Structures are given as structure tokens and as C-alpha cells.
């Protein structure tokens, strides 16, 4: 018995060590979630590995596989209930019903409310539960800690698989603990897809010398391979179209895996090309190579274009 | 002797009982004596000459403090630099659209003039009243808030914004400064679920009771403009009451940088004066700080509430 205990302890310690300690490989597999659109803007769902080329920091990478993404949508949904959104409860619930109508078996939406603070409200796996959740969430408004909400959204997502955040916001972020740069760096490193739907611009957004909030949402979505739909009018149909588009994209994506042999701790640029005429591929524009130690002094921070 | 000893307990019990019965009527006098002994009222004074230049080389003997007109003995005096703890609140209402980037640049001057032991927190008011969670001396963080979190649009919920700025300094000790930039009067559109419960009068009380110092910078505009009359007086009252300052800048904010620099300079060259009030009666007392040297003028808060701390 006295000999068994040390063996158990050593075994436990070995099992507890990170895998990298046992098998230091020269590279790693990087997964991209890719959206393909036709010249008319339709989702293209019949691409194969032969159609897709990944350019890693200017050099073609070895593509291991191209597969359709899982149809199920698991996402964090951020609803901006700040003062500047000026949305009534009936309008809000109506819009969220539209979103709920897209929930299918296997989907799961996690609701985060942003109004002064960020509150994690709960998750729903069907339309009725979703509507109940959003209705109960409606309350007093406040400021727009968008980057804090996105940071919370990143944490709420599963460690594996496609990680998606859909935010309904005007992008006028304020009162944040986290900076835009920090959150975007995390989103890129973790391969999150950011989708935004913003209402028609209200007064004050064209101020001289300032970035428009919509421009920042554009840049953030583009960097991650997501999408920003800027509504041009307040009709419900416009909102319905935006939500439909996002769910179409999520159900029609590809999982592209390629081999990266880059040094650890680097942010590297990514580009996607296809031999299909007129087809446009969208995915995150950078990835972080394998990180043995996130605090490494050699770690390079990549500025996101357009994110101040 | 023995008989006397035997009688003593009855005598002393009677005395104790009488004292105990007197206790309910006694605490005011007892408390007053105790409170007078422990409370110090602190006043931050800015001293300028006739040309408006700051006078930084005075001594305790150059000052006189009057409490309800009665001269007080100065028990605390500091002439050195005192670290700044400031909540900067920027009006980002719709009328600020054209000049908000100029305002931001001016505010950067202020942030750049902060010393390592100073701390600031930045907020804004317009469509939303927002304040950063960072009360910090880290200039990079403050610049980031200025760059990323000021969005023009909406009304001017001035009173509520000042209240929020004061809340951001809750728990801070020492001199607490609220620096407001605004180009308009209080104009509140009720936000959903929010009560419009802050008035200029309630702010004035809070300024006095919690000892905030309020500075205001505003663009110079036609004072006869409709609506401004109702706004400027209470705001000026707040500034005067607190011993802060009111700075006019050009309408296009060309001189906003120097206005912010002036505020920083004032805050870095104030005198801290303290005295122990003779009576803590819970009432509002008028305060006067005078400089005994000719040609100099002191600006300090004009009242305090003589309550126990």
C-alpha cells in the first residue's frame, strides 16, 4: 500500500500536465470558419477543398480539410438596451421574436443584456424559452459597455467548436473596463465570429474627426470573419432580413483546417482565395500561433485596422 | 466611620440613579464638547493676484478664516502640492457634434498634465450618462477612454451627470474635484426607467455636505440666449459654493487646451487650510477665507455643514 500511493501521485501529476509537455510538435492545426458568397450575395454551399486556398502571412498554407460547419448555432446574443437605442419594450420583444423564430433543434442562444452594466440573463434552446428570456430582460437602460459585453460573450462560449457572438447595438461604446483592442485581440486569438446588427444612425455620429460607431463595428466584424448589418430604416422587415442573413451564413459555413508551423506567440495575417469565379470567401483575417505562455515577452500584439 | 461606611452605599446608589435618570437629557452637551474636540474642517483655497496669476508662496500667517463671521484659529496648513482626484465629465449632447474632437484634444492636455500620484476618471453625458470604471493615473487608459468613449448626440442631463461624477468619487478621501465641460443648460429627456430626481438644489446640498470642488469650462456664448438664464445661475452657484472655478473658452474651443491647463495648474497650487469649529450644531455655516496681504484674493468654498463627521 505504501508503494502504491507514490505511483498514483506521479501518474496523476503526469496526467495533469499540459499535453504540450509530452509532445512538442513543430506546428498546429488552425481552424477557420469560412463564409462563401456569390457575386449576388447568396451563400455558396458547394465548395470543396480544391476550391479554397489559405494564405498564411503571404504564403500558401497546407489545407488539411474543408467540411461543412455543423448546422447547429450556438451563440452569445448581446442586446443593447442603452439609452441611445431608444427602443420600446414592444419593439424589442417583436424583434427578439424574429430572432427566436430562427432557433432550430440543437441550437442554443445565450442572452447578455447591456445597459449600464452587462448581465448574463440565461440560455434558451427554443423560440418560446427565448422570448420568455428576452421579455424578462427588458428593464431600465443606461450606458453602453459594449467591449465589456463582448468580453463576457467570449467567456460564455464553449471551449471547442464554432464560437459566435451576435450583438444588436448602435456601437456607441462607453463605460468600459476592457479596451476595444484587448477584446478584439482575444476574439481573433480565439477564432470567435462577431456579428453586429445596428439601427439606422442617429444624430451626432458624423462628427468631424471621429470614427463612426458603424465603422468600428464593420472593422470588428470583418476582422473576425463575421458581418455587420447596418440597418438603413426602422422597418421590422429590415431587421428580419438582417437576422435571416446571419442565420443563413451560420448554417452555410465551412470549417477549413490548415497546418501552421509559425513560431509561438505570433499574430499572423490570413487571406483566403478561391478558384470559383466571382465567389468571395470571408474568415478571420488573423490568427495567433500556438501560445505556450500567453505572458511571453515575445508575444506580438497585432493592431486591428480601424479599432482605436 | 463604620456607620458612615454603612450609609454610603445608599447614598451612592441614589446618586448613580439620579445620574442615570439625567443621561437622556445630557448627550447634546456632552457630544458637542467631544465633537468640537475632534472635527477639523478642511478648506482648499486658490489665491490669485489682481492679474489673475496664482500666488503660490504664502504662509499660514497670510490667511484668515471666518466661520459665520468669527475668526478661527488655523490648525492645519499645507502649501505643497496635493494629489488631484478628479472626475472629468464631458457634455457630448447633440450641440457638441462639431467640436467634440477639439474638446477631446483639450482634455488630452489635461490628462498629460497629471502627475504620477494624480488620478482621474472620465465620463460623458448626452444620449447616455456614462462613466469609466477606471479612476486612474495611467495616461494610456485615460487617453483610450477619451478616444473610444465620447459619442455626440442627445440632450444635456447636466445635473444627473454631475451627480454621477460625484458618485464615481464616493469613498475617495481628501480633495475631490468634479470638472465639467458643458455648452448648454440642463435639458433632460427622461431615460427609460430612470427618475429625474437630481436638481441643482440637491447638487448644491451634496457639494456642501460631501465637500466636492466643482470646476466648469464652457464655451462663451450670448448670455441672453433663450434658456441659458435658468442654467447658468445654478451652475455658477455650485462653482462658487464649492470654491472651484468657472472658465470661459471661445465658442470654437480654440483655447480649450489652455483652459484645461489652467484648471490643472490651480489644482496643483492650492492651499489646504483646516480649523476646528467651536460648535457642531448641524447647521450650515458661512465660510470666508481671506488673504491678509494686499492685492491678493482667495477663492474657497463658502459654506460647510457643522455636523459631526
Coordinates of C-alpha atoms in Angstrom, one line a residue:
Chain A
X1 CA 0.0 0.0 0.0
X2 CA 2.9 2.4 0.8
X3 CA 4.3 1.8 -2.7
X4 CA 1.0 2.4 -4.4
X5 CA 0.5 5.9 -3.3
X6 CA 3.6 7.5 -4.9
X7 CA 2.8 5.7 -8.2
X8 CA -0.7 7.2 -8.1
X9 CA 0.5 10.6 -7.3
X10 CA 3.2 10.6 -10.1
X11 CA 0.6 9.3 -12.5
X12 CA -1.9 12.0 -11.5
X13 CA 0.8 14.7 -12.0
X14 CA 1.7 13.3 -15.4
X15 CA -1.9 13.2 -16.5
X16 CA -2.4 16.8 -15.2
X17 CA 0.5 18.2 -17.2
X18 CA -0.5 20.1 -20.4
X19 CA -0.2 17.9 -23.5
X20 CA 2.5 20.1 -24.9
X21 CA 4.9 18.9 -22.3
X22 CA 4.7 15.4 -23.7
X23 CA 4.6 16.0 -27.4
X24 CA 6.2 19.3 -28.6
X25 CA 5.1 19.4 -32.3
X26 CA 6.5 21.8 -34.8
X27 CA 3.1 23.3 -35.7
X28 CA -0.6 23.1 -35.1
X29 CA -3.8 22.8 -36.9
X30 CA -5.7 26.1 -37.3
X31 CA -9.4 26.0 -37.8
X32 CA -11.2 28.7 -39.8
X33 CA -15.0 29.2 -40.2
X34 CA -15.5 30.4 -43.7
X35 CA -18.4 32.1 -45.4
X36 CA -18.6 32.0 -49.2
X37 CA -20.9 34.3 -51.1
X38 CA -21.8 34.6 -54.8
X39 CA -21.5 37.8 -56.7
X40 CA -25.2 38.3 -56.0
X41 CA -24.5 38.0 -52.3
X42 CA -26.0 34.5 -51.9
X43 CA -24.4 31.9 -49.7
X44 CA -22.4 29.3 -51.6
X45 CA -22.5 25.9 -50.1
X46 CA -20.9 23.5 -52.6
X47 CA -17.2 24.3 -52.3
X48 CA -14.6 21.6 -51.9
X49 CA -11.0 21.6 -50.6
X50 CA -9.8 22.1 -54.2
X51 CA -11.7 25.4 -54.3
X52 CA -10.1 27.0 -51.3
X53 CA -6.6 28.3 -50.7
X54 CA -5.3 29.7 -47.4
X55 CA -2.6 32.3 -47.5
X56 CA -0.8 32.4 -44.1
X57 CA 1.3 35.6 -43.7
X58 CA 1.6 35.9 -47.5
X59 CA 2.5 32.2 -48.1
X60 CA 0.1 29.4 -49.2
X61 CA -0.6 27.0 -46.3
X62 CA -1.3 23.3 -46.4
X63 CA -5.1 22.9 -46.2
X64 CA -5.9 19.7 -44.4
X65 CA -9.6 19.6 -44.7
X66 CA -12.7 21.6 -45.9
X67 CA -16.0 20.5 -44.4
X68 CA -19.5 22.0 -43.9
X69 CA -19.8 23.5 -40.5
X70 CA -22.2 22.0 -38.0
X71 CA -25.7 23.3 -38.7
X72 CA -26.4 24.0 -35.1
X73 CA -26.0 27.5 -34.0
X74 CA -24.6 28.2 -30.5
X75 CA -24.1 31.8 -29.9
X76 CA -24.0 34.6 -27.3
X77 CA -26.5 37.2 -28.2
X78 CA -25.9 40.7 -26.8
X79 CA -28.8 43.1 -26.7
X80 CA -28.0 46.8 -26.3
X81 CA -30.7 48.3 -24.0
X82 CA -28.8 51.5 -23.5
X83 CA -30.4 54.9 -23.7
X84 CA -29.2 55.8 -27.2
X85 CA -31.0 52.8 -28.6
X86 CA -34.4 54.4 -27.8
X87 CA -36.2 51.2 -28.2
X88 CA -39.6 50.4 -26.7
X89 CA -40.4 47.1 -25.0
X90 CA -42.9 46.1 -27.6
X91 CA -40.5 46.8 -30.4
X92 CA -37.7 45.0 -28.6
X93 CA -39.8 41.9 -27.9
X94 CA -41.1 41.9 -31.5
X95 CA -37.5 41.9 -32.8
X96 CA -36.4 39.3 -30.5
X97 CA -39.3 37.1 -31.5
X98 CA -38.0 37.3 -35.0
X99 CA -34.6 36.2 -33.8
X100 CA -36.3 33.4 -31.8
X101 CA -38.1 32.1 -34.9
X102 CA -34.7 31.0 -36.3
X103 CA -33.9 28.7 -33.4
X104 CA -33.8 25.0 -34.6
X105 CA -33.2 21.8 -32.7
X106 CA -29.7 21.7 -31.4
X107 CA -29.3 25.5 -31.3
X108 CA -28.6 27.4 -28.1
X109 CA -28.6 31.1 -27.6
X110 CA -27.1 32.7 -24.5
X111 CA -28.6 36.2 -23.7
X112 CA -26.4 39.0 -22.4
X113 CA -28.0 42.4 -21.7
X114 CA -26.1 45.6 -21.9
X115 CA -27.4 48.7 -20.1
X116 CA -25.1 50.4 -17.7
X117 CA -23.7 47.0 -16.8
X118 CA -23.5 43.7 -18.5
X119 CA -25.9 41.0 -17.3
X120 CA -25.9 37.4 -18.2
X121 CA -29.6 36.5 -18.4
X122 CA -29.6 32.9 -19.4
X123 CA -29.8 30.4 -22.3
X124 CA -32.6 29.2 -24.5
X125 CA -32.8 26.3 -26.9
X126 CA -36.2 27.0 -28.4
X127 CA -38.2 30.0 -29.5
X128 CA -40.7 30.1 -26.6
X129 CA -37.9 30.0 -24.0
X130 CA -36.0 32.7 -25.9
X131 CA -39.0 35.0 -25.9
X132 CA -39.6 34.5 -22.2
X133 CA -35.9 35.2 -21.6
X134 CA -35.8 38.4 -23.6
X135 CA -39.1 39.7 -22.2
X136 CA -37.9 39.3 -18.7
X137 CA -34.6 41.0 -19.5
X138 CA -36.1 44.3 -20.6
X139 CA -35.6 47.0 -18.0
X140 CA -34.0 50.3 -17.2
X141 CA -31.4 51.5 -19.6
X142 CA -28.0 53.1 -19.1
X143 CA -24.7 53.3 -20.8
X144 CA -23.2 51.0 -23.5
X145 CA -20.3 48.9 -22.1
X146 CA -20.0 47.1 -25.5
X147 CA -16.4 45.9 -25.1
X148 CA -17.2 44.5 -21.7
X149 CA -20.2 42.8 -23.1
X150 CA -18.2 41.3 -25.9
X151 CA -15.5 40.1 -23.3
X152 CA -18.3 38.5 -21.3
X153 CA -19.7 37.0 -24.5
X154 CA -16.3 35.5 -25.3
X155 CA -16.2 33.8 -21.9
X156 CA -19.7 32.5 -22.2
X157 CA -18.8 30.4 -25.3
X158 CA -17.7 26.8 -25.3
X159 CA -14.0 26.0 -25.4
X160 CA -14.4 23.9 -28.6
X161 CA -16.2 24.3 -31.9
X162 CA -17.5 27.4 -33.6
X163 CA -17.9 30.4 -31.2
X164 CA -20.3 33.1 -32.3
X165 CA -21.4 36.4 -30.8
X166 CA -24.3 38.3 -32.3
X167 CA -24.7 41.8 -30.9
X168 CA -27.6 44.2 -31.5
X169 CA -26.1 47.6 -30.8
X170 CA -25.5 51.1 -32.1
X171 CA -21.8 50.7 -31.3
X172 CA -21.6 53.8 -29.2
X173 CA -19.4 52.1 -26.6
X174 CA -18.8 53.8 -23.3
X175 CA -18.2 53.0 -19.6
X176 CA -16.0 50.0 -20.5
X177 CA -13.5 48.3 -18.2
X178 CA -12.0 46.5 -21.3
X179 CA -10.5 48.2 -24.3
X180 CA -11.6 47.6 -27.8
X181 CA -8.1 46.4 -28.7
X182 CA -7.9 43.9 -25.9
X183 CA -11.2 42.4 -26.7
X184 CA -10.5 42.2 -30.4
X185 CA -7.2 40.6 -29.8
X186 CA -8.9 37.9 -27.7
X187 CA -11.6 37.5 -30.3
X188 CA -9.1 36.9 -33.0
X189 CA -6.9 34.7 -31.0
X190 CA -9.9 32.5 -30.0
X191 CA -11.3 32.4 -33.5
X192 CA -14.6 34.0 -32.5
X193 CA -17.1 35.2 -35.2
X194 CA -18.6 38.6 -34.4
X195 CA -21.9 39.6 -35.9
X196 CA -23.5 43.0 -35.4
X197 CA -26.8 44.5 -36.3
X198 CA -27.0 48.2 -35.8
X199 CA -30.0 50.6 -36.1
X200 CA -30.1 53.4 -38.6
X201 CA -27.6 56.1 -37.5
X202 CA -29.0 58.7 -35.2
X203 CA -27.8 62.3 -34.6
X204 CA -24.2 63.1 -33.9
X205 CA -22.4 60.2 -35.5
X206 CA -20.9 62.2 -38.3
X207 CA -18.9 64.4 -36.0
X208 CA -15.7 65.8 -37.7
X209 CA -12.5 64.0 -36.8
X210 CA -14.3 60.9 -35.3
X211 CA -14.8 57.4 -36.4
X212 CA -18.4 56.5 -36.9
X213 CA -19.6 53.8 -34.5
X214 CA -20.7 51.8 -37.5
X215 CA -17.2 51.9 -39.0
X216 CA -15.8 50.3 -35.8
X217 CA -18.5 47.6 -35.9
X218 CA -17.6 47.0 -39.6
X219 CA -13.9 46.6 -38.8
X220 CA -14.5 44.4 -35.8
X221 CA -16.8 42.1 -37.7
X222 CA -14.6 41.9 -40.8
X223 CA -11.5 41.1 -38.7
X224 CA -13.2 38.1 -37.3
X225 CA -14.9 36.9 -40.4
X226 CA -18.3 37.9 -39.1
X227 CA -20.7 40.5 -40.5
X228 CA -22.0 43.9 -39.6
X229 CA -25.5 44.6 -41.0
X230 CA -26.2 48.4 -40.7
X231 CA -30.0 48.8 -41.0
X232 CA -30.9 51.7 -43.2
X233 CA -34.5 52.1 -41.9
X234 CA -36.5 51.2 -38.9
X235 CA -39.0 48.8 -40.5
X236 CA -39.3 45.4 -39.0
X237 CA -38.7 43.8 -42.3
X238 CA -35.2 45.3 -42.4
X239 CA -34.5 43.7 -39.0
X240 CA -35.9 40.4 -40.2
X241 CA -33.7 40.5 -43.3
X242 CA -30.6 41.1 -41.2
X243 CA -31.3 38.3 -38.8
X244 CA -32.1 35.9 -41.6
X245 CA -28.9 36.7 -43.3
X246 CA -26.8 36.0 -40.2
X247 CA -28.5 32.6 -39.6
X248 CA -28.2 31.7 -43.3
X249 CA -24.5 32.4 -43.0
X250 CA -24.0 30.4 -39.9
X251 CA -25.9 27.4 -41.3
X252 CA -23.9 27.5 -44.6
X253 CA -20.3 27.9 -43.4
X254 CA -17.3 25.7 -44.0
X255 CA -14.8 24.5 -41.5
X256 CA -11.4 24.9 -43.1
X257 CA -8.4 23.4 -41.3
X258 CA -4.8 24.2 -42.3
X259 CA -1.4 23.5 -40.8
X260 CA 0.6 26.3 -39.3
X261 CA 4.2 26.0 -38.4
X262 CA 4.7 29.5 -37.3
X263 CA 6.7 30.4 -34.2
X264 CA 4.7 30.6 -31.0
X265 CA 3.1 33.8 -29.8
X266 CA 2.8 35.5 -33.2
X267 CA -0.3 37.1 -34.7
X268 CA -0.2 36.2 -38.4
X269 CA -2.3 37.6 -41.2
X270 CA -4.7 35.3 -43.1
X271 CA -6.2 35.6 -46.6
X272 CA -8.5 33.2 -48.4
X273 CA -8.7 32.7 -52.1
X274 CA -10.9 30.6 -54.3
X275 CA -10.8 29.4 -57.9
X276 CA -14.5 29.9 -58.2
X277 CA -15.1 33.0 -60.3
X278 CA -16.9 35.8 -58.5
X279 CA -17.1 33.9 -55.2
X280 CA -15.9 35.8 -52.1
X281 CA -14.6 34.0 -49.1
X282 CA -14.7 35.5 -45.6
X283 CA -13.0 34.3 -42.5
X284 CA -10.9 35.8 -39.7
X285 CA -8.1 38.0 -41.0
X286 CA -5.5 36.8 -38.5
X287 CA -4.8 34.1 -36.0
X288 CA -2.4 33.7 -33.1
X289 CA 0.1 30.9 -33.5
X290 CA 0.5 28.4 -30.7
X291 CA 0.9 30.0 -27.3
X292 CA 3.0 28.1 -24.8
X293 CA 2.8 31.0 -22.4
X294 CA 0.3 33.9 -23.0
X295 CA 2.5 36.2 -20.9
X296 CA 5.6 35.5 -23.0
X297 CA 7.5 38.7 -23.6
X298 CA 8.0 37.6 -27.2
X299 CA 4.3 37.7 -27.8
X300 CA 3.4 40.2 -30.5
X301 CA 0.2 42.2 -30.4
X302 CA -1.4 42.8 -33.7
X303 CA -3.3 46.1 -34.1
X304 CA -6.7 45.7 -35.7
X305 CA -7.2 48.1 -38.5
X306 CA -9.9 50.6 -37.7
X307 CA -10.0 49.7 -34.0
X308 CA -8.7 52.7 -32.0
Chain B
X1 CA -16.7 55.8 60.5
X2 CA -18.2 52.4 60.2
X3 CA -21.7 53.8 60.4
X4 CA -20.8 56.3 57.7
X5 CA -19.4 53.4 55.6
X6 CA -22.8 51.6 56.1
X7 CA -24.7 54.6 54.9
X8 CA -22.5 55.3 51.9
X9 CA -24.0 52.6 49.6
X10 CA -27.5 54.0 49.9
X11 CA -26.2 57.5 49.3
X12 CA -24.1 56.5 46.2
X13 CA -26.8 54.3 44.7
X14 CA -29.1 57.3 44.9
X15 CA -26.6 59.5 43.2
X16 CA -26.0 56.9 40.4
X17 CA -29.7 56.6 39.9
X18 CA -30.0 60.3 39.7
X19 CA -27.2 60.5 37.1
X20 CA -28.7 57.6 35.1
X21 CA -32.0 59.5 35.0
X22 CA -30.3 62.6 33.8
X23 CA -28.5 60.8 31.0
X24 CA -31.2 61.2 28.3
X25 CA -31.1 65.0 28.7
X26 CA -27.3 65.2 28.7
X27 CA -25.9 63.9 25.4
X28 CA -26.2 67.1 23.4
X29 CA -23.8 69.0 25.7
X30 CA -21.5 66.0 26.1
X31 CA -21.4 65.3 22.3
X32 CA -20.8 69.0 21.5
X33 CA -17.7 69.1 23.6
X34 CA -16.5 65.8 22.2
X35 CA -17.2 66.7 18.5
X36 CA -15.7 70.1 18.8
X37 CA -12.5 68.5 20.0
X38 CA -12.2 66.0 17.1
X39 CA -13.6 67.6 13.9
X40 CA -11.4 69.5 11.6
X41 CA -13.0 71.4 8.7
X42 CA -10.7 71.5 5.6
X43 CA -10.8 74.2 3.0
X44 CA -8.8 74.3 -0.2
X45 CA -8.0 77.8 -1.3
X46 CA -6.9 79.2 -4.6
X47 CA -5.1 82.5 -4.3
X48 CA -4.6 84.9 -7.2
X49 CA -3.3 88.4 -7.7
X50 CA -5.2 91.2 -9.4
X51 CA -3.9 89.9 -12.8
X52 CA -5.4 86.5 -12.1
X53 CA -2.0 84.8 -11.6
X54 CA -1.6 82.2 -9.0
X55 CA 0.2 83.1 -5.8
X56 CA 2.0 80.0 -4.5
X57 CA 4.3 81.4 -1.8
X58 CA 2.1 82.3 1.1
X59 CA 2.4 81.1 4.7
X60 CA -0.2 80.3 7.4
X61 CA 0.1 83.8 8.8
X62 CA -1.1 85.3 5.5
X63 CA -4.6 83.7 5.9
X64 CA -7.6 84.4 7.9
X65 CA -10.6 82.0 8.2
X66 CA -14.0 83.2 9.4
X67 CA -16.8 80.8 10.5
X68 CA -20.1 82.7 10.5
X69 CA -18.1 85.9 10.6
X70 CA -16.0 84.7 13.6
X71 CA -12.2 84.4 13.2
X72 CA -10.9 80.8 13.7
X73 CA -7.5 79.5 14.7
X74 CA -5.9 77.7 11.8
X75 CA -4.9 74.2 12.9
X76 CA -3.8 72.7 9.6
X77 CA -1.9 74.4 6.9
X78 CA -0.3 72.9 3.8
X79 CA 1.1 74.8 0.9
X80 CA 2.7 72.0 -1.1
X81 CA 1.3 70.1 -4.0
X82 CA -1.8 68.0 -3.2
X83 CA -2.5 65.0 -5.5
X84 CA -5.6 65.5 -7.7
X85 CA -8.5 63.2 -7.6
X86 CA -10.9 64.3 -10.3
X87 CA -13.9 63.2 -12.2
X88 CA -14.0 64.7 -15.7
X89 CA -17.5 64.9 -17.1
X90 CA -17.9 65.9 -20.7
X91 CA -21.1 67.2 -22.4
X92 CA -21.5 65.2 -25.5
X93 CA -25.0 66.4 -26.4
X94 CA -26.0 66.9 -30.0
X95 CA -24.8 70.5 -29.9
X96 CA -21.2 69.3 -29.3
X97 CA -21.1 67.4 -32.6
X98 CA -18.9 69.9 -34.5
X99 CA -16.4 70.5 -31.7
X100 CA -16.2 67.2 -29.9
X101 CA -12.8 66.3 -31.4
X102 CA -11.4 69.7 -30.3
X103 CA -12.8 69.0 -26.8
X104 CA -11.1 65.6 -26.8
X105 CA -7.8 67.2 -27.7
X106 CA -8.1 69.7 -24.9
X107 CA -8.9 67.0 -22.5
X108 CA -5.7 65.2 -23.6
X109 CA -3.8 68.3 -22.4
X110 CA -5.3 68.0 -19.0
X111 CA -4.5 64.2 -18.8
X112 CA -1.0 64.9 -20.0
X113 CA -0.5 67.4 -17.2
X114 CA -1.4 65.0 -14.5
X115 CA 1.4 63.9 -12.2
X116 CA 2.1 60.3 -11.3
X117 CA 0.1 60.5 -8.0
X118 CA -2.9 62.2 -9.6
X119 CA -5.9 60.2 -10.6
X120 CA -8.8 60.9 -12.9
X121 CA -12.0 59.2 -14.1
X122 CA -13.7 60.2 -17.4
X123 CA -17.4 60.3 -18.1
X124 CA -19.8 61.8 -20.6
X125 CA -23.4 62.9 -20.8
X126 CA -25.7 63.2 -23.8
X127 CA -27.8 60.4 -25.1
X128 CA -26.3 58.4 -22.2
X129 CA -24.7 59.3 -18.9
X130 CA -21.6 57.1 -18.8
X131 CA -18.6 57.0 -16.6
X132 CA -15.5 54.8 -17.0
X133 CA -14.8 52.3 -14.2
X134 CA -11.1 53.4 -14.3
X135 CA -10.2 56.0 -11.7
X136 CA -6.5 56.0 -12.5
X137 CA -3.3 57.9 -13.1
X138 CA -2.5 55.8 -16.1
X139 CA -2.5 58.2 -19.0
X140 CA -2.8 55.5 -21.6
X141 CA -6.0 54.3 -20.1
X142 CA -7.4 57.8 -19.8
X143 CA -6.4 58.6 -23.4
X144 CA -8.1 55.4 -24.5
X145 CA -11.3 56.4 -22.8
X146 CA -11.2 59.8 -24.5
X147 CA -10.5 58.2 -27.8
X148 CA -13.1 55.4 -27.7
X149 CA -15.9 56.6 -25.4
X150 CA -17.1 60.1 -26.3
X151 CA -20.1 60.0 -28.7
X152 CA -22.0 63.1 -29.6
X153 CA -25.8 63.1 -29.6
X154 CA -28.9 63.7 -27.4
X155 CA -29.9 66.1 -24.7
X156 CA -27.9 67.6 -21.8
X157 CA -28.7 65.8 -18.5
X158 CA -26.3 68.1 -16.7
X159 CA -27.5 67.8 -13.1
X160 CA -27.7 64.0 -13.2
X161 CA -24.3 63.8 -14.9
X162 CA -22.6 65.9 -12.1
X163 CA -24.3 63.6 -9.6
X164 CA -22.9 60.5 -11.4
X165 CA -19.4 62.1 -11.4
X166 CA -19.7 62.7 -7.6
X167 CA -20.8 59.0 -7.2
X168 CA -17.6 58.0 -9.0
X169 CA -15.6 59.7 -6.3
X170 CA -17.5 58.1 -3.4
X171 CA -15.1 56.5 -1.0
X172 CA -12.2 58.8 -2.0
X173 CA -10.7 60.8 0.7
X174 CA -9.1 64.2 0.5
X175 CA -9.8 66.8 -2.1
X176 CA -12.4 65.5 -4.6
X177 CA -12.8 67.5 -7.8
X178 CA -15.6 67.4 -10.4
X179 CA -14.5 69.0 -13.7
X180 CA -17.4 69.6 -16.1
X181 CA -17.3 70.7 -19.6
X182 CA -20.7 71.8 -20.9
X183 CA -22.1 74.0 -23.6
X184 CA -25.7 74.0 -22.6
X185 CA -28.2 74.1 -19.8
X186 CA -29.7 71.1 -18.0
X187 CA -32.0 69.5 -20.6
X188 CA -33.2 66.1 -19.6
X189 CA -35.1 63.7 -21.6
X190 CA -36.2 61.1 -19.2
X191 CA -34.4 57.9 -19.8
X192 CA -36.5 54.7 -19.6
X193 CA -36.7 53.5 -16.0
X194 CA -34.8 56.5 -14.6
X195 CA -36.1 59.1 -12.3
X196 CA -35.2 62.7 -12.9
X197 CA -34.5 63.2 -9.2
X198 CA -31.4 65.3 -9.3
X199 CA -31.8 69.1 -9.2
X200 CA -29.5 72.0 -8.9
X201 CA -30.6 72.4 -5.3
X202 CA -29.9 68.8 -4.4
X203 CA -26.5 69.1 -6.0
X204 CA -25.7 72.2 -4.1
X205 CA -26.5 70.4 -0.8
X206 CA -24.4 67.4 -1.9
X207 CA -21.5 69.7 -2.8
X208 CA -21.6 71.3 0.6
X209 CA -22.2 68.2 2.7
X210 CA -19.7 66.0 0.9
X211 CA -17.2 68.7 0.2
X212 CA -16.8 68.4 -3.6
X213 CA -14.9 71.1 -5.6
X214 CA -16.6 71.8 -8.9
X215 CA -14.9 73.3 -11.9
X216 CA -16.8 74.2 -15.1
X217 CA -15.5 75.0 -18.5
X218 CA -17.9 76.3 -21.1
X219 CA -17.9 78.0 -24.5
X220 CA -18.6 81.7 -24.3
X221 CA -22.0 82.4 -25.8
X222 CA -24.6 85.1 -25.9
X223 CA -25.8 85.2 -22.3
X224 CA -29.2 86.4 -23.5
X225 CA -29.8 83.3 -25.5
X226 CA -33.1 81.7 -24.6
X227 CA -32.9 79.1 -21.9
X228 CA -29.4 79.9 -20.7
X229 CA -30.6 82.2 -17.9
X230 CA -32.1 79.3 -16.0
X231 CA -29.0 77.2 -16.4
X232 CA -26.1 79.5 -15.7
X233 CA -27.1 80.8 -12.3
X234 CA -27.4 77.5 -10.5
X235 CA -24.2 76.2 -12.1
X236 CA -22.4 79.3 -11.0
X237 CA -23.8 78.8 -7.5
X238 CA -22.4 75.3 -7.5
X239 CA -19.0 76.5 -8.5
X240 CA -18.9 79.4 -6.0
X241 CA -20.2 77.3 -3.2
X242 CA -17.6 74.7 -3.8
X243 CA -14.7 77.1 -4.2
X244 CA -14.0 75.7 -7.7
X245 CA -13.7 77.7 -10.8
X246 CA -15.6 78.8 -13.9
X247 CA -13.7 79.2 -17.2
X248 CA -15.0 80.7 -20.4
X249 CA -13.5 79.5 -23.7
X250 CA -14.0 80.5 -27.3
X251 CA -17.1 79.1 -28.9
X252 CA -15.0 77.1 -31.3
X253 CA -12.9 75.9 -28.3
X254 CA -9.6 77.2 -29.8
X255 CA -8.3 77.9 -26.3
X256 CA -9.7 74.8 -24.6
X257 CA -6.3 73.4 -24.1
X258 CA -5.2 76.4 -22.0
X259 CA -8.4 76.3 -20.0
X260 CA -7.7 72.7 -19.0
X261 CA -4.1 73.6 -18.3
X262 CA -5.3 76.4 -16.1
X263 CA -7.5 74.1 -14.1
X264 CA -4.7 71.6 -13.6
X265 CA -2.3 74.4 -12.5
X266 CA -4.9 75.7 -10.0
X267 CA -5.4 72.3 -8.5
X268 CA -1.7 71.8 -8.2
X269 CA -1.1 75.1 -6.4
X270 CA -3.9 75.2 -3.8
X271 CA -3.5 75.8 -0.1
X272 CA -5.0 73.3 2.4
X273 CA -6.3 75.1 5.5
X274 CA -8.0 73.5 8.5
X275 CA -9.7 74.7 11.6
X276 CA -11.7 73.1 14.5
X277 CA -15.2 74.6 14.7
X278 CA -16.3 75.7 18.1
X279 CA -19.8 74.4 17.7
X280 CA -21.2 71.5 15.7
X281 CA -24.8 72.4 15.6
X282 CA -25.8 70.6 12.4
X283 CA -26.4 74.0 10.6
X284 CA -25.0 75.5 7.5
X285 CA -22.2 77.9 8.4
X286 CA -20.8 80.6 6.1
X287 CA -17.1 80.4 5.5
X288 CA -14.7 83.1 4.4
X289 CA -11.1 82.7 3.6
X290 CA -9.1 85.9 3.4
X291 CA -5.6 86.7 2.4
X292 CA -4.1 89.4 4.7
X293 CA -1.6 90.5 2.0
X294 CA -2.8 93.3 -0.2
X295 CA -3.7 92.7 -3.8
X296 CA -4.4 89.0 -3.3
X297 CA -7.7 87.2 -3.4
X298 CA -8.6 83.8 -2.1
X299 CA -11.2 81.5 -3.6
X300 CA -12.6 78.7 -1.4
X301 CA -15.8 77.1 -0.5
X302 CA -18.3 79.5 1.0
X303 CA -20.1 77.2 3.5
X304 CA -20.0 73.9 5.3
X305 CA -22.4 71.9 7.4
X306 CA -21.4 71.9 11.0
X307 CA -22.3 68.3 11.6
X308 CA -20.3 65.6 13.3
X309 CA -18.4 63.6 10.7

